[in-house]
Structures are given as C-alpha cells and as structure tokens.
Coordinates of C-alpha atoms in Angstrom, one line a residue:
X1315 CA 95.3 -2.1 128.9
X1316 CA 95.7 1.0 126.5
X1317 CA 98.9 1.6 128.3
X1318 CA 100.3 -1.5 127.2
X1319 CA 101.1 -0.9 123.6
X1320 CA 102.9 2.4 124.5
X1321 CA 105.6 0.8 127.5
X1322 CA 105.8 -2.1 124.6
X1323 CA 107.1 0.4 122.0
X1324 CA 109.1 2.8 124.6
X1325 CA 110.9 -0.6 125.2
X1326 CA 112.1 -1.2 121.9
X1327 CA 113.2 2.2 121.4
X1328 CA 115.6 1.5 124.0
X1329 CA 116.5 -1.6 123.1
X1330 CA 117.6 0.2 119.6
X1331 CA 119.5 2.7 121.4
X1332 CA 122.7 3.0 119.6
X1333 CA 125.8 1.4 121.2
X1334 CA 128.4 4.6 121.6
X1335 CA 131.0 2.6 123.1
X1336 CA 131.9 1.3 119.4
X1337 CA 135.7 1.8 118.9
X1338 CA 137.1 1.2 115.5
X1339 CA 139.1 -2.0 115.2
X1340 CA 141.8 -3.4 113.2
X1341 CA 143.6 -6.1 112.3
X1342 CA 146.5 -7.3 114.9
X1343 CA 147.6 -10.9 113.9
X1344 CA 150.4 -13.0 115.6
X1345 CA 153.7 -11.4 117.1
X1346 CA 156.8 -13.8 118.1
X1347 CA 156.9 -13.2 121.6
X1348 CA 161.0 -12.8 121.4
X1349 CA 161.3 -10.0 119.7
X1350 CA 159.5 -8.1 122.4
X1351 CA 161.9 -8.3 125.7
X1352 CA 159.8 -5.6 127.3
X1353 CA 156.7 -8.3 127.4
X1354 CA 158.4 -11.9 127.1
X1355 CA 156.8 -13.1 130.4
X1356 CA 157.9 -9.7 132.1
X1357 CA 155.0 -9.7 134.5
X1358 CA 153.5 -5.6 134.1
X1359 CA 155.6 -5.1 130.9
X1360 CA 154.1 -3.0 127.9
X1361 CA 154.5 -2.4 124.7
X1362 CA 152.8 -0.2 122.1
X1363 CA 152.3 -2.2 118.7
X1364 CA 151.8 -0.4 115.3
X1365 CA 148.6 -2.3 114.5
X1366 CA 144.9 -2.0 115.2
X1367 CA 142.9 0.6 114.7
X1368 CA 145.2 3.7 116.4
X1369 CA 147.9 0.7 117.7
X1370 CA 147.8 -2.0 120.5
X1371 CA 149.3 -1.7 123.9
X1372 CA 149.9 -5.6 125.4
X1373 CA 150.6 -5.6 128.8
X1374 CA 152.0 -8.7 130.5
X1375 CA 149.7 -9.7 133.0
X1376 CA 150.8 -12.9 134.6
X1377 CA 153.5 -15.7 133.7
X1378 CA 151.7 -16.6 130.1
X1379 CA 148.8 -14.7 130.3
X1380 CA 148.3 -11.7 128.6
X1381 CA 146.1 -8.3 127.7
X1382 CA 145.5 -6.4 124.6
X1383 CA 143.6 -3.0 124.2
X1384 CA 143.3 -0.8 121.4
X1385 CA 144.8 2.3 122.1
X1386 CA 141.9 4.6 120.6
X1387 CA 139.7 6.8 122.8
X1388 CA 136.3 5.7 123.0
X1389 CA 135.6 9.5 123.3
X1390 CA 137.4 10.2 120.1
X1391 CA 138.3 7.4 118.0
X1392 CA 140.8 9.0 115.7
X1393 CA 143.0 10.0 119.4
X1394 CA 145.9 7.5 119.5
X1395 CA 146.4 7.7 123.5
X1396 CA 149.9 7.2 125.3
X1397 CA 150.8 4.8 127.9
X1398 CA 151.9 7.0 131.6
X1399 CA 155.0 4.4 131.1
X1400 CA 157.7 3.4 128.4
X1401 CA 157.5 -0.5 129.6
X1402 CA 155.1 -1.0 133.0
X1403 CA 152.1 1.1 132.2
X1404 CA 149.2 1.0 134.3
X1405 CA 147.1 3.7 132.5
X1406 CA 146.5 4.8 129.1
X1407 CA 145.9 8.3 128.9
X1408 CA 144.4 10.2 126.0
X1409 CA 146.2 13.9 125.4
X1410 CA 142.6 15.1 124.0
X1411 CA 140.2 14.6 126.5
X1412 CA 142.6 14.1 129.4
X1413 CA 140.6 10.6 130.4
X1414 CA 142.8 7.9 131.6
X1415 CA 141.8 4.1 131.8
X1416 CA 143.7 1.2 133.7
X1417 CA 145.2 -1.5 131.5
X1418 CA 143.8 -4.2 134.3
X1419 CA 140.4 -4.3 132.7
X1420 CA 140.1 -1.3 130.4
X1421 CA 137.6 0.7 132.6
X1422 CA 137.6 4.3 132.5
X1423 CA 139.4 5.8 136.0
X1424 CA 138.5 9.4 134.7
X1425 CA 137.6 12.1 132.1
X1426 CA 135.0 12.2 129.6
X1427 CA 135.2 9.1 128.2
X1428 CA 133.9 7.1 131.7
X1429 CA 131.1 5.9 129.7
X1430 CA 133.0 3.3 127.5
X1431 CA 136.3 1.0 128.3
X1432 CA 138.6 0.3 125.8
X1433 CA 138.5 -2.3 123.6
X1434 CA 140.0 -5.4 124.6
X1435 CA 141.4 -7.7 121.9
X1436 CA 141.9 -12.1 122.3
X1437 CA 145.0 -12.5 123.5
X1438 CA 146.4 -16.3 123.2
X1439 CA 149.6 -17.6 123.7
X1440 CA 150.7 -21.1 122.2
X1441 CA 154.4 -21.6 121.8
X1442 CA 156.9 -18.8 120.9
X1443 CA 153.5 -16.7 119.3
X1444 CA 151.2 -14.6 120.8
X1445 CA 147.9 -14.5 119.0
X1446 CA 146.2 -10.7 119.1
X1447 CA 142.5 -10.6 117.6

C-alpha cells in the first residue's frame, strides 16, 4: 500500500512531461485556388506559400482534397526546410539537420527530428477558395 502514493505521483510526472513536438504556427487564411496552376486539382502538385510560421507547402493530394504542413523543423523551429521538388514534392527536407519527412502524412522518414511530424494545417476547399488553418 505504501507503494501506492509513489507510482500515483511518478504517473503524473509523466503525464506533465512536456510536449517537444510543439512547432510554432502562423496564420495562413484563404488562397484562390487559380492563381496557383501548380496545385489547381494537379493531383501531387506543390507549392510553397509565404505564410505560417516558416511558410506552408500545400500539396495536392487527390481531385479536391488537399494537405497543408508547416514548413518548420520540429527539430529546429526557426529552419525553414525545402521541398526535394519545385511542383511534385514528396519530402521536405531540412538543410540543418538533414531530416526529411513525407508530405503524405508528415511523419519523419529520417534524421534527428524522427520524434515529431510536421504540423499539419485544415485544409478545406469550398468553391474557387481553399481554406488553410
């Protein structure tokens, strides 16, 4: 019974643990789908936008569906990290740390940053808009 107490207040300890997968965010808004040829229902088509915390990379993923991450390293938020490709990236790959995650789901492929995945924004398309936050 003495034991009790002590696995009790080990568990909250870890329960407090603090959460180091917490990228900096920014705001994004709305973008008019048009002006963006590289992702207007270009299924795998990228673009890098100047917003968020270290910018936005929206990928297409299917016919009106698609995926924003924040470009920031988990590892090192102030990194802004680089698509492998101009307009199909598959990767984002930070020149700091050398990890690269896949814009499929933000996990982390390698480097040392395979603790955290990127941050993924809302991404909702209604009309010509699409809706980043």
């Amino acid at each position: 019974m003495r034991r009790l107490p002590i696995i009790i207040a080990l568990l909250l300890l870890a329960a407090c643990k603090r959460d180091v997968c917490n990228t900096p965010i920014g705001e994004v808004g709305r973008i008019l789908l048009s002006d963006y040829a590289e992702i207007n229902n270009i299924v795998g088509g990228t673009v890098v936008l100047n917003r968020g915390h270290r910018g936005v990379i929206v990928r297409c993923e299917s016919f009106g569906h698609y995926d924003a991450f924040e470009c920031a390293c988990p590892n090192d938020n102030d990194v802004h990290m680089l698509p492998d490709d101009d307009h199909a990236a598959m990767t984002l790959t930070c020149p700091s740390c050398g990890s690269r995650f896949e814009l499929i789901n933000g996990n982390p492929l390698d480097g040392s940053a395979t603790s955290c995945p990127l941050h993924r924004y809302s991404a909702d398309l209604d009309g010509y808009y699409l809706y980043i936050y």
